[in-house]
Amino acid sequence: MTELAVRPEDLVDPNGSERVTFFPWQEVPLDPRRGSSAGTLALITMDNSPDAPDDFSRPTTLGPAGLLQLRATLDEVEAAVAEGPVVAVAITGKPFVFAVGADLKDVARIRSTAEARAVAKHGHDQLRRLGELGVPSFAFINGPAMGGGFEVALHCTYRTASSVARGLALPEVALGLVPGWGGTHLLPALIGIEKAVQVIIANPASQKTLTAQQALELGVVDVVLDSPDFLEESLRWAARVVNGEVVVERPEVSRDQRLWDGVLAAARASVDAKLHGAAPAPYKALELLARARTDVGPEGREAAFAAEDDALAELIMTDEFRSGVYSFDLVQRRAKKPAGAPDPKLARPVGKVGVVGAGLMASQLALVFARQLKVPVVLTDLDEARVAKGVAWVHGEIAKLREKGRLSDGAAQRLTANVTGTTDSAAAFADADLVIEAVFEELSVKQDVFRTVEKVVREDCVLMTNTSSLSVTAMASVLEHPERLVGFHFFNPVAVMPLVEVVRTTGATPTDDVTLATAFAVGKGLRKSCVLVQDAPAFVVNRLLTRFMSEASVVVDEGTPVEVAEAALDSLGLPMSNFELLGLVGPAVALHVAESLHAAFPERFPVSANLRRIVEAGLPGVYEKGTRTLTEAAREVLVLGDSPSTEEQVRERVLEALADEARRMLDEGVVSDPRDIDLCLQLGAGWPAHLGGILPLLDRTGVAERVTGQRFLPRGVASVPA
């Protein structure tokens, strides 16, 4: 199929999988007192559920068939404008949502560059008409406006936003694309290059979106109106603009070359520091933003839109974008329906939580349980000083949230009152529905804890361990009712990291379905994504990260300079290098996990001699804070052998180790599906969407087949179809 042969109609899925958005419109008098004599406004509503007006579960998207519907509507509106009564046009969304852009599943079905270019041009051809109707156009942003939905608004002459609207964003670069329906050209012309870089490059990298008020401050929208009567207020505001009562003034945008070059250079440096060239999308977006300085007037607009078409056509056919779609599907769909979770109806209600321990991790758990479940939480420890310190930390964090305006005074007071502490675990846990331990990572210590706790809790109390690497089954072995113990492994920092590994014990009396269902229900209540894993050393994330860190550390032991070993993995675009990660988790913790896995799998998990030296020296890490510069203390401690590796050798060695370990984990049944490995690495370790976790990278580099003899995922999943 050649590019010329691809018509918009050819892009529609013949299987009818697209949830088509319709664009019904009506004429509304601009001045109800004077009726149509004052002129009318053509009000278009984007709606993907016209037959179910109360269905707000599926946000409005813009697929190929939907864009054909928009084309037909705009044909009618253009005719009405030409006939005279229509003097303005507005577009809004169904209740609570504006539009969230293209459906990624539709885009991922594209199999050729010609189809990709046609999709880009199809979007441009329809959206641009909103700004070319010959009369003022208005976007009434009543809810989330993302991607192509945000660009719908940009093509309009004016924009209003509901005071409660959130989720305004151009997130494309995080998914492997660019804002390709006008965003990279229109936004910098509207708000300037600095603010445009913030919205298009910086915000997606940190998963930030805009509120209506933030969009107003940036100049993206012209006015924010109260929510209850938003549509009516928007219509009144539009009428005042049309009749001249309101004049929208916007500051002139600087096109100074020195300014633009400086902003774009700083943005590129920031992207380089994080990605090291691993993902093409943000770099392509920066190229398009650079064009916006000189692409002015009608000819510049045509050139800019053509460049966006080219960029989308190129990026849609990359493995990085396909991995981004795969990642999006994992996080937005699979994570919300955990594989293997029992019937939620089996879950027991949780009205009080006990926490064994009052250290930093235990205190973080107490805060998240109290804040999200809104139930009493009691911390226990061996002495009053530890308890007081833990409770004081929680109360201090609550105070910070109140000071930042994230909690009202009343909510902060209730939350503070709900978190208490004591050394009397018998009294504290007697009426608890759930008790979780977060004490020192020593099996015998945790077994003693559960022996004690089981004697004082009710028979229906669910017991949890937050262990990061130890056998939950071994802990359960000392209990009279081992079936009520479940692993519930959080990641640090608890308030930020979204993953919980739910660990089912094995043996004659494994974790029962009631306990598992309660764990998943609690995880959902905590706003965490839970993944069911079997009880195996270090579970999923820590097992893979430890194999990664072990290989990357041992090459330094052998003689590879630290800077070479670290640079070898930069091309993956990981959030942290090996030694940066070591500084985050702490050398002592890393050594403990490494020793646990070495005990289980000595041939695959050697313990780095340099890691031991770092721990023995009491070093918090090897780098100066915020840099990759070795501290003097680290230079004195590290001992390098005489068998250095090259960057390429280090990279291949690490990837081969990860492929080997991932295959073993699947063969052992640690998780039931390879997708859960990728989901865990994304949510528990922050591995980027352009990698799809890790398995798509191992597939597309050929490492998976070279090491294990097979791919992890079928061709076309997280990769361009053959």
XYZ file of C-alpha atoms in Angstrom:
722
model
C 0.000 0.000 0.000
C 1.502 3.330 -1.075
C 1.083 6.548 0.826
C -1.181 7.987 -1.869
C -3.500 4.979 -1.556
C -4.260 5.512 2.130
C -7.485 7.482 2.508
C -9.042 8.401 5.863
C -11.716 5.767 5.225
C -8.993 3.124 4.856
C -7.837 3.747 8.426
C -11.101 2.626 10.022
C -10.804 -0.806 11.650
C -13.076 -3.158 9.645
C -13.675 -5.200 12.805
C -15.374 -2.228 14.413
C -13.162 -2.207 17.506
C -13.034 1.581 17.700
C -15.342 3.206 20.221
C -16.512 5.902 17.845
C -16.889 9.466 19.048
C -19.786 11.415 17.556
C -20.057 15.196 17.217
C -23.711 16.235 17.393
C -24.268 19.961 17.159
C -26.989 22.488 17.755
C -27.527 26.190 17.236
C -27.684 28.208 20.454
C -28.756 31.881 20.563
C -25.851 34.059 21.623
C -28.286 36.411 23.374
C -31.357 34.479 24.602
C -33.227 37.789 25.067
C -32.981 38.614 21.364
C -33.138 35.063 20.000
C -31.510 34.301 16.676
C -31.544 37.950 15.613
C -28.315 38.423 17.615
C -26.728 35.498 15.821
C -26.269 31.927 16.940
C -23.410 29.771 18.094
C -22.919 26.264 16.736
C -22.267 24.112 19.811
C -20.533 20.809 19.059
C -20.391 18.089 21.716
C -17.807 15.299 21.579
C -19.525 12.146 22.821
C -18.524 8.494 22.528
C -21.649 7.241 24.302
C -24.628 9.136 22.799
C -26.965 6.210 23.480
C -25.904 6.016 27.137
C -25.774 9.603 28.437
C -24.920 8.452 31.955
C -21.893 6.370 30.863
C -18.843 8.299 32.005
C -16.586 5.252 32.320
C -14.930 5.574 28.923
C -13.230 8.906 28.177
C -13.834 10.337 24.725
C -11.102 9.475 22.213
C -10.411 10.497 18.632
C -10.028 7.510 16.357
C -10.173 7.324 12.539
C -13.940 6.749 12.411
C -14.518 9.478 14.980
C -12.507 11.956 12.935
C -14.709 11.132 9.949
C -17.692 12.019 12.133
C -15.990 15.322 13.010
C -15.429 15.974 9.313
C -19.103 15.478 8.576
C -20.153 17.754 11.442
C -17.755 20.500 10.395
C -19.092 20.284 6.828
C -22.552 21.049 8.208
C -21.274 23.807 10.484
C -19.346 25.442 7.648
C -22.510 25.504 5.584
C -24.416 27.086 8.481
C -21.689 29.727 8.839
C -21.891 30.488 5.131
C -25.678 30.874 5.311
C -25.335 33.575 7.952
C -27.010 32.927 11.313
C -24.002 31.131 12.872
C -21.490 33.744 14.002
C -19.407 31.567 16.344
C -18.586 27.891 16.925
C -17.832 26.089 20.190
C -16.792 22.558 21.027
C -17.100 20.812 24.388
C -17.225 17.297 25.799
C -19.805 15.026 27.322
C -20.213 15.468 31.101
C -16.967 15.448 33.075
C -14.576 14.918 30.149
C -13.415 16.974 27.178
C -11.355 14.465 25.150
C -8.218 12.438 25.794
C -6.850 12.190 22.261
C -6.198 9.232 20.046
C -6.951 5.754 21.349
C -3.524 4.141 21.603
C -4.923 0.743 20.653
C -6.033 2.201 17.328
C -2.610 3.701 16.696
C -0.822 0.488 17.665
C -2.728 -1.396 14.956
C -0.948 0.622 12.255
C 1.333 -1.604 10.220
C 3.064 0.757 7.776
C 4.630 4.191 7.570
C 2.038 5.131 4.948
C -0.808 4.369 7.353
C 0.994 6.228 10.129
C 1.376 9.329 7.985
C -2.262 9.126 6.948
C -3.364 9.033 10.611
C -1.300 12.131 11.334
C -2.675 14.000 8.326
C -6.252 12.891 9.043
C -6.045 14.468 12.490
C -4.519 17.677 11.157
C -7.046 17.966 8.361
C -10.012 17.882 10.733
C -8.738 19.663 13.837
C -7.292 22.631 11.950
C -10.734 23.430 10.566
C -11.784 24.543 14.051
C -9.526 27.557 13.586
C -10.343 28.137 9.922
C -14.134 28.499 9.947
C -14.137 32.237 9.317
C -15.830 32.943 12.663
C -14.477 32.831 16.243
C -14.217 29.351 17.705
C -14.282 28.397 21.369
C -13.197 25.319 23.316
C -15.210 24.810 26.493
C -12.896 22.512 28.463
C -15.163 20.757 30.951
C -12.803 17.978 32.055
C -9.608 16.118 31.134
C -8.095 17.312 27.848
C -5.104 15.234 26.867
C -3.111 14.745 23.706
C -5.345 15.224 20.699
C -8.082 16.545 22.980
C -5.736 19.286 24.187
C -4.914 20.021 20.539
C -8.618 20.332 19.703
C -8.666 23.221 22.167
C -5.453 24.746 20.780
C -6.946 24.967 17.290
C -9.801 27.104 18.614
C -9.580 30.884 18.855
C -10.509 31.026 22.558
C -10.595 28.588 25.469
C -12.619 28.443 28.684
C -12.039 25.846 31.408
C -14.177 24.573 34.250
C -12.765 25.418 37.674
C -12.696 21.712 38.544
C -11.108 20.547 35.291
C -7.914 18.573 35.786
C -5.766 16.419 33.549
C -4.904 19.014 30.919
C -1.780 17.732 29.205
C 0.246 16.832 26.155
C 1.735 13.534 27.422
C 2.805 12.133 24.052
C 6.588 12.101 24.522
C 6.197 9.804 27.539
C 4.448 7.314 25.257
C 6.940 7.531 22.410
C 5.170 10.113 20.224
C 4.973 13.894 19.831
C 1.953 16.210 19.994
C 1.438 15.707 16.282
C -1.932 17.312 15.542
C -0.690 20.864 15.864
C 0.611 20.916 19.432
C 4.288 21.599 18.790
C 3.432 24.517 16.488
C 0.423 26.102 18.182
C 1.435 25.932 21.844
C 4.759 27.852 21.667
C 3.052 30.470 19.494
C 0.404 30.846 22.200
C 2.419 30.801 25.445
C 6.085 31.052 24.438
C 8.878 28.524 24.161
C 9.714 28.248 27.889
C 6.174 27.352 28.930
C 5.679 25.135 25.884
C 8.774 23.103 26.816
C 7.354 22.708 30.314
C 4.073 21.290 28.988
C 5.466 19.170 26.142
C 8.810 17.944 27.546
C 9.086 18.431 31.315
C 5.569 17.586 32.491
C 5.341 14.192 30.728
C 8.727 13.199 32.150
C 7.383 13.707 35.673
C 3.829 12.541 34.858
C 2.394 15.958 35.650
C -0.800 17.383 34.214
C -2.337 20.833 34.562
C -5.339 21.986 36.509
C -7.596 24.629 35.004
C -6.011 27.301 37.194
C -2.496 26.249 36.169
C -3.528 26.337 32.510
C -4.860 29.849 33.041
C -1.603 30.976 34.653
C 0.367 29.577 31.715
C -1.919 31.299 29.229
C -3.262 28.087 27.724
C -6.861 29.019 28.588
C -8.374 32.498 28.612
C -10.751 32.221 31.553
C -11.693 29.751 34.296
C -15.402 29.577 35.107
C -17.318 28.016 37.984
C -18.216 24.384 37.566
C -21.962 24.103 38.403
C -23.061 26.262 35.452
C -19.932 25.922 33.367
C -21.596 25.479 29.986
C -24.036 28.347 30.509
C -21.251 30.597 31.822
C -19.050 29.675 28.853
C -21.820 30.520 26.413
C -22.365 33.884 28.107
C -18.623 34.595 28.036
C -18.425 33.637 24.358
C -21.319 35.994 23.577
C -19.496 38.843 25.307
C -16.366 38.109 23.277
C -18.279 38.023 20.009
C -20.137 41.290 20.702
C -16.953 43.029 21.860
C -17.748 43.382 25.566
C -14.750 41.178 26.409
C -11.427 41.639 24.650
C -8.930 38.831 25.239
C -5.440 40.240 25.432
C -2.448 37.936 25.191
C 1.179 38.947 25.693
C 3.332 38.969 22.596
C 5.461 35.831 22.295
C 9.190 36.421 21.909
C 10.830 34.790 18.918
C 14.306 35.878 19.909
C 16.724 33.254 18.629
C 19.052 33.482 21.613
C 16.146 32.875 24.001
C 14.812 29.913 22.032
C 18.246 28.357 21.565
C 18.962 28.636 25.289
C 15.654 27.140 26.370
C 15.893 24.265 23.909
C 19.534 23.550 24.779
C 18.663 23.343 28.469
C 15.730 21.055 27.690
C 17.936 18.797 25.563
C 20.520 18.615 28.354
C 17.794 17.597 30.791
C 16.513 14.914 28.420
C 20.056 13.654 27.815
C 20.692 13.374 31.541
C 17.690 11.083 31.907
C 17.584 9.160 28.650
C 21.046 9.370 27.089
C 19.424 9.119 23.677
C 17.526 5.924 24.526
C 14.106 7.169 23.330
C 13.613 9.252 20.164
C 10.338 11.025 20.981
C 11.505 13.909 23.207
C 14.338 14.716 20.812
C 11.923 14.811 17.886
C 9.608 17.068 19.898
C 12.486 19.472 20.550
C 13.225 19.598 16.810
C 9.611 20.484 16.085
C 9.538 23.109 18.828
C 12.656 24.706 17.337
C 10.835 25.082 14.002
C 7.997 26.980 15.651
C 10.171 30.091 16.006
C 10.340 30.655 12.240
C 7.317 28.681 10.962
C 4.956 31.653 10.929
C 2.073 32.681 8.715
C 0.073 30.353 6.460
C 3.144 28.891 4.745
C 4.861 28.271 8.073
C 1.731 26.595 9.399
C 1.622 24.217 6.429
C 5.304 23.400 6.835
C 4.937 22.841 10.567
C 1.961 20.516 10.188
C 3.780 18.558 7.467
C 6.772 18.197 9.786
C 4.486 16.891 12.513
C 3.046 14.390 10.025
C 6.558 13.179 9.212
C 7.498 12.915 12.874
C 4.401 10.909 13.788
C 4.850 8.627 10.788
C 8.404 7.901 11.896
C 7.706 7.465 15.604
C 4.587 5.310 15.244
C 6.749 2.736 13.486
C 9.338 2.503 16.282
C 9.665 -0.231 18.876
C 9.924 2.457 21.552
C 6.398 3.682 20.799
C 5.044 0.133 20.683
C 6.667 -0.474 24.068
C 5.058 2.736 25.313
C 1.620 1.471 24.281
C 2.369 -1.869 25.946
C 3.423 -0.044 29.111
C 0.304 2.114 29.063
C -1.870 -0.961 28.733
C -0.094 -2.661 31.636
C -0.462 0.290 33.981
C -3.937 1.425 32.946
C -5.592 -1.950 32.401
C -3.728 -4.975 33.695
C -2.780 -3.305 36.980
C -6.427 -2.531 37.650
C -7.482 -6.169 37.211
C -4.728 -8.157 38.959
C -4.180 -11.623 37.553
C -4.936 -14.399 40.019
C -6.727 -12.219 42.560
C -9.603 -14.038 44.339
C -13.199 -12.844 44.306
C -13.216 -9.401 45.996
C -16.361 -10.403 47.876
C -14.229 -12.703 50.018
C -12.286 -9.780 51.502
C -12.754 -9.018 55.180
C -13.439 -5.419 56.228
C -10.516 -3.626 57.844
C -11.429 -1.140 60.568
C -8.176 -1.069 62.518
C -4.546 -1.723 61.572
C -1.623 -2.707 63.782
C 1.998 -2.112 62.751
C 4.828 -4.038 64.388
C 7.850 -1.766 64.514
C 8.194 1.999 64.651
C 11.193 2.625 62.411
C 11.070 4.667 59.224
C 9.467 1.970 57.051
C 6.917 1.100 59.736
C 6.100 4.778 60.204
C 5.604 5.221 56.453
C 3.228 2.252 56.475
C 1.287 3.708 59.390
C 0.852 7.001 57.556
C -0.348 5.481 54.293
C -2.767 3.093 56.065
C -4.217 5.872 58.194
C -4.440 8.402 55.392
C -5.902 6.176 52.699
C -8.026 3.721 54.697
C -9.076 6.360 57.245
C -8.927 3.861 60.105
C -7.119 3.829 63.465
C -3.495 2.659 63.215
C -1.351 1.715 66.185
C 2.442 1.341 66.103
C 4.234 -0.948 68.546
C 7.894 -1.433 69.386
C 10.148 -2.659 72.174
C 10.511 0.600 74.082
C 8.702 3.889 74.553
C 11.443 5.964 72.913
C 11.158 4.113 69.596
C 7.387 4.264 69.678
C 7.396 7.979 70.438
C 9.861 8.652 67.626
C 7.757 6.722 65.098
C 4.487 8.359 66.091
C 6.134 11.795 66.092
C 7.374 11.215 62.550
C 3.860 10.331 61.349
C 2.321 13.321 63.108
C 5.015 15.554 61.647
C 4.265 14.364 58.111
C 0.563 15.019 58.673
C 1.413 18.552 59.795
C 3.436 19.092 56.617
C 0.495 17.951 54.499
C -1.768 20.412 56.310
C 0.728 23.248 55.839
C 0.889 22.514 52.114
C -2.895 22.655 51.873
C -3.223 18.961 51.029
C -5.202 18.320 54.215
C -7.793 20.531 55.869
C -7.374 21.389 59.550
C -10.168 19.009 60.468
C -8.818 16.154 58.364
C -5.336 16.648 59.814
C -6.704 16.545 63.363
C -8.655 13.346 62.687
C -5.691 11.720 61.009
C -3.353 12.675 63.845
C -5.750 11.267 66.420
C -5.985 8.009 64.466
C -2.237 7.254 64.686
C -1.092 6.143 68.125
C 1.657 3.993 69.599
C 2.343 1.673 72.513
C 4.692 -1.013 73.767
C 1.712 -3.168 74.800
C 1.064 -5.183 71.647
C -1.481 -7.419 73.369
C -3.762 -4.489 74.104
C -3.013 -2.757 70.826
C -3.748 -5.709 68.551
C -6.625 -7.387 70.400
C -9.238 -5.737 68.182
C -7.125 -5.237 65.039
C -8.408 -6.560 61.732
C -4.968 -6.510 60.141
C -1.428 -6.522 61.555
C 1.620 -5.901 59.377
C 5.221 -6.278 60.507
C 8.071 -4.034 59.376
C 10.948 -5.059 61.620
C 14.566 -5.990 60.892
C 15.096 -8.273 57.869
C 16.046 -11.356 59.821
C 13.932 -14.489 59.470
C 14.170 -15.561 63.100
C 13.186 -12.071 64.274
C 10.118 -12.035 62.063
C 9.152 -15.542 63.151
C 9.320 -14.451 66.790
C 7.134 -11.451 65.957
C 4.436 -13.616 64.407
C 4.533 -16.155 67.245
C 3.836 -13.297 69.637
C 1.243 -11.550 67.493
C -0.762 -14.696 66.797
C -1.330 -15.182 70.521
C -3.017 -11.789 70.979
C -5.022 -11.189 67.777
C -8.475 -12.463 66.858
C -8.767 -15.634 64.806
C -9.965 -13.663 61.786
C -7.153 -11.093 61.911
C -5.097 -11.003 58.704
C -1.323 -11.044 59.182
C 1.061 -9.381 56.737
C 4.818 -9.102 56.308
C 6.578 -6.332 54.428
C 9.695 -8.433 53.872
C 11.633 -7.567 50.729
C 13.430 -10.871 50.231
C 12.799 -13.456 52.957
C 10.576 -16.527 52.704
C 7.023 -15.753 53.737
C 6.336 -19.484 53.860
C 9.104 -19.920 56.436
C 7.521 -17.183 58.551
C 4.125 -18.879 58.269
C 5.601 -22.215 59.374
C 5.669 -21.105 63.026
C 1.970 -20.148 63.059
C -0.957 -22.261 64.166
C -2.930 -20.762 61.274
C -0.369 -20.187 58.501
C -3.125 -19.633 55.958
C -3.769 -16.122 57.270
C -0.262 -14.800 56.555
C 0.449 -12.984 53.291
C 3.414 -11.043 51.981
C 2.620 -7.384 51.320
C 5.810 -5.845 49.998
C 5.849 -2.063 49.564
C 8.554 -0.075 47.824
C 10.348 2.949 49.162
C 9.199 5.700 49.481
C 5.879 4.119 50.419
C 3.743 7.185 49.681
C 5.154 7.497 46.155
C 5.848 4.052 44.715
C 2.615 2.507 43.396
C 3.490 -1.207 43.532
C 2.746 -3.792 46.193
C 3.910 -7.367 45.616
C 1.290 -9.652 47.175
C 3.065 -12.866 48.133
C 1.141 -16.100 48.484
C 2.800 -18.726 50.648
C 3.307 -22.293 49.484
C 3.296 -25.634 51.265
C 0.595 -27.728 52.859
C -1.369 -24.741 54.125
C -0.820 -21.818 51.752
C -2.317 -18.379 52.096
C -6.080 -18.806 51.771
C -8.333 -16.898 49.395
C -9.947 -14.822 52.154
C -6.559 -13.494 53.236
C -5.491 -12.897 49.629
C -8.743 -11.134 48.787
C -8.313 -8.912 51.845
C -4.771 -8.065 50.772
C -5.910 -7.028 47.297
C -8.812 -5.029 48.725
C -6.473 -3.231 51.119
C -4.038 -2.527 48.290
C -6.836 -1.013 46.249
C -7.904 1.072 49.230
C -4.327 2.314 49.550
C -4.401 3.307 45.855
C -1.650 0.835 45.074
C -1.333 -1.581 42.184
C -1.018 -5.145 43.453
C 0.665 -7.988 41.588
C 0.310 -11.566 42.824
C 3.667 -13.344 43.138
C 4.626 -16.721 44.484
C 6.924 -17.038 47.457
C 10.432 -17.085 45.992
C 13.634 -15.340 47.087
C 13.270 -11.535 46.673
C 10.043 -12.030 44.664
C 10.159 -10.068 41.354
C 11.588 -6.555 41.541
C 14.367 -7.133 44.046
C 15.388 -10.392 42.426
C 15.858 -8.774 39.029
C 17.394 -5.585 40.409
C 19.825 -7.628 42.493
C 20.870 -9.690 39.465
C 21.315 -6.409 37.586
C 23.328 -4.814 40.409
C 25.338 -7.956 41.018
C 26.561 -8.178 37.430
C 27.189 -4.438 37.206
C 29.168 -4.504 40.469
C 31.204 -7.642 39.834
C 32.604 -6.195 36.593
C 34.057 -3.393 38.737
C 35.532 -5.989 41.088
C 37.130 -7.582 38.035
C 38.773 -4.341 36.943
C 36.272 -2.296 34.930
C 36.491 1.385 35.903
C 33.336 2.607 37.643
C 32.691 5.266 34.983
C 32.872 2.636 32.220
C 30.532 0.236 34.027
C 28.039 3.026 34.684
C 28.158 4.503 31.174
C 27.594 1.047 29.681
C 23.991 1.070 30.841
C 23.180 4.715 30.115
C 21.943 3.842 26.639
C 19.012 1.987 28.223
C 17.627 5.223 29.652
C 17.114 3.720 33.111
C 16.096 6.040 35.956
C 19.318 5.253 37.855
C 22.658 3.618 37.239
C 23.876 0.739 39.402
C 25.809 2.823 41.902
C 23.154 5.554 41.991
C 20.618 2.853 42.882
C 23.001 1.577 45.537
C 22.982 5.002 47.141
C 19.183 5.081 47.120
C 18.501 1.670 48.654
C 21.504 1.833 50.970
C 24.596 -0.405 50.763
C 23.648 -2.396 53.874
C 20.200 -3.235 52.506
C 21.678 -4.098 49.102
C 24.238 -6.387 50.760
C 21.559 -8.123 52.816
C 19.436 -8.863 49.743
C 22.515 -9.911 47.763
C 23.527 -12.349 50.504
C 19.980 -13.755 50.693
C 19.945 -14.424 46.966
C 23.501 -15.756 47.016
C 22.399 -18.271 49.625
C 19.520 -19.350 47.371
C 21.321 -19.212 44.015
C 25.086 -19.019 44.634
C 26.080 -19.646 41.026
C 24.082 -16.661 39.702
C 24.273 -14.131 42.530
C 27.883 -13.524 43.533
C 28.314 -10.970 46.304
C 30.546 -8.106 45.246
C 33.675 -7.796 47.347
C 33.551 -4.050 46.846
C 29.979 -3.939 48.146
C 31.200 -5.629 51.337
C 33.987 -3.081 51.640
C 31.545 -0.188 51.196
C 29.308 -1.558 53.958
C 32.219 -2.317 56.290
C 33.464 1.260 55.810
C 30.020 2.594 56.713
C 29.686 4.541 53.452
C 26.162 5.687 52.430
C 27.144 5.257 48.778
C 30.050 5.946 46.458
C 29.075 9.265 44.849
C 29.078 12.868 45.907
C 25.431 13.868 46.387
C 23.627 14.501 43.102
C 26.652 13.616 40.957
C 28.519 10.692 39.493
C 31.751 11.795 41.109
C 33.307 9.212 43.422
C 33.889 10.393 46.963
C 37.422 10.256 48.304
C 36.278 7.644 50.808
C 34.927 5.464 48.004
C 38.160 5.785 46.023
C 40.059 4.530 49.048
C 37.735 1.570 49.570
C 37.186 0.294 46.020
C 39.613 -2.358 44.777
C 39.710 -3.158 41.055
C 41.112 -6.300 39.490
C 43.053 -6.615 36.272
C 40.344 -7.914 33.885
C 38.392 -4.863 32.695
C 35.423 -5.062 30.319
C 34.334 -2.626 27.625
C 31.040 -0.742 27.762
C 29.556 -3.082 25.170
C 30.679 -6.162 27.094
C 29.196 -4.840 30.343
C 25.899 -3.992 28.672
C 25.569 -7.407 27.050
C 26.547 -9.182 30.247
C 23.889 -7.348 32.269
C 21.163 -7.883 29.660
C 22.029 -11.559 29.317
C 21.833 -11.964 33.092
C 18.415 -10.286 33.168
C 17.142 -12.500 30.336
C 18.357 -15.603 32.125
C 16.810 -14.620 35.442
C 13.483 -13.547 33.942
C 13.135 -16.861 32.115
C 13.936 -18.790 35.284
C 11.327 -16.806 37.218
C 8.673 -17.600 34.623
C 9.644 -21.269 34.586
C 9.422 -21.321 38.394
C 5.988 -19.688 38.326
C 7.018 -16.655 40.382
C 4.483 -14.807 38.221
C 1.953 -16.358 35.892
C 2.553 -14.086 32.912
C 5.624 -12.279 31.522
C 3.637 -9.040 31.489
C 3.662 -9.053 35.282
C 7.459 -8.877 35.291
C 7.312 -5.719 33.185
C 4.492 -4.274 35.281
C 6.494 -4.838 38.457
C 9.633 -3.201 37.076
C 7.711 -0.158 35.904
C 5.716 0.378 39.094
C 8.278 -0.870 41.609
C 11.551 0.324 40.067
C 10.432 3.135 37.762
C 11.819 1.498 34.622
C 10.725 3.578 31.637
C 7.862 3.102 29.231
C 10.126 3.107 26.168
C 11.645 -0.155 27.447
C 8.221 -1.605 28.247
C 9.742 -2.802 31.517
C 12.597 -5.050 30.415
C 11.257 -7.994 28.403
C 10.461 -6.026 25.198
C 14.042 -4.735 25.153
C 15.427 -8.247 25.621
C 13.236 -9.416 22.736
C 14.058 -6.655 20.262
C 17.811 -6.792 20.911
C 17.843 -10.545 20.316
C 19.220 -11.192 23.797
C 16.165 -13.231 24.842
C 16.481 -15.723 22.002
C 20.274 -15.870 22.263
C 20.195 -16.663 25.988
C 16.943 -18.579 26.448
C 16.140 -19.809 22.943
C 12.824 -17.979 22.751
C 11.158 -14.584 22.954
C 9.295 -13.483 26.041
C 6.463 -11.824 24.089
C 4.962 -12.587 20.663
C 6.152 -10.473 17.739
C 4.000 -7.385 17.435
C 3.501 -7.107 21.198
C 5.581 -4.168 22.423
C 7.242 -4.165 19.017
C 6.502 -3.186 15.425
C 4.566 -5.963 13.643
C 6.658 -7.999 11.239
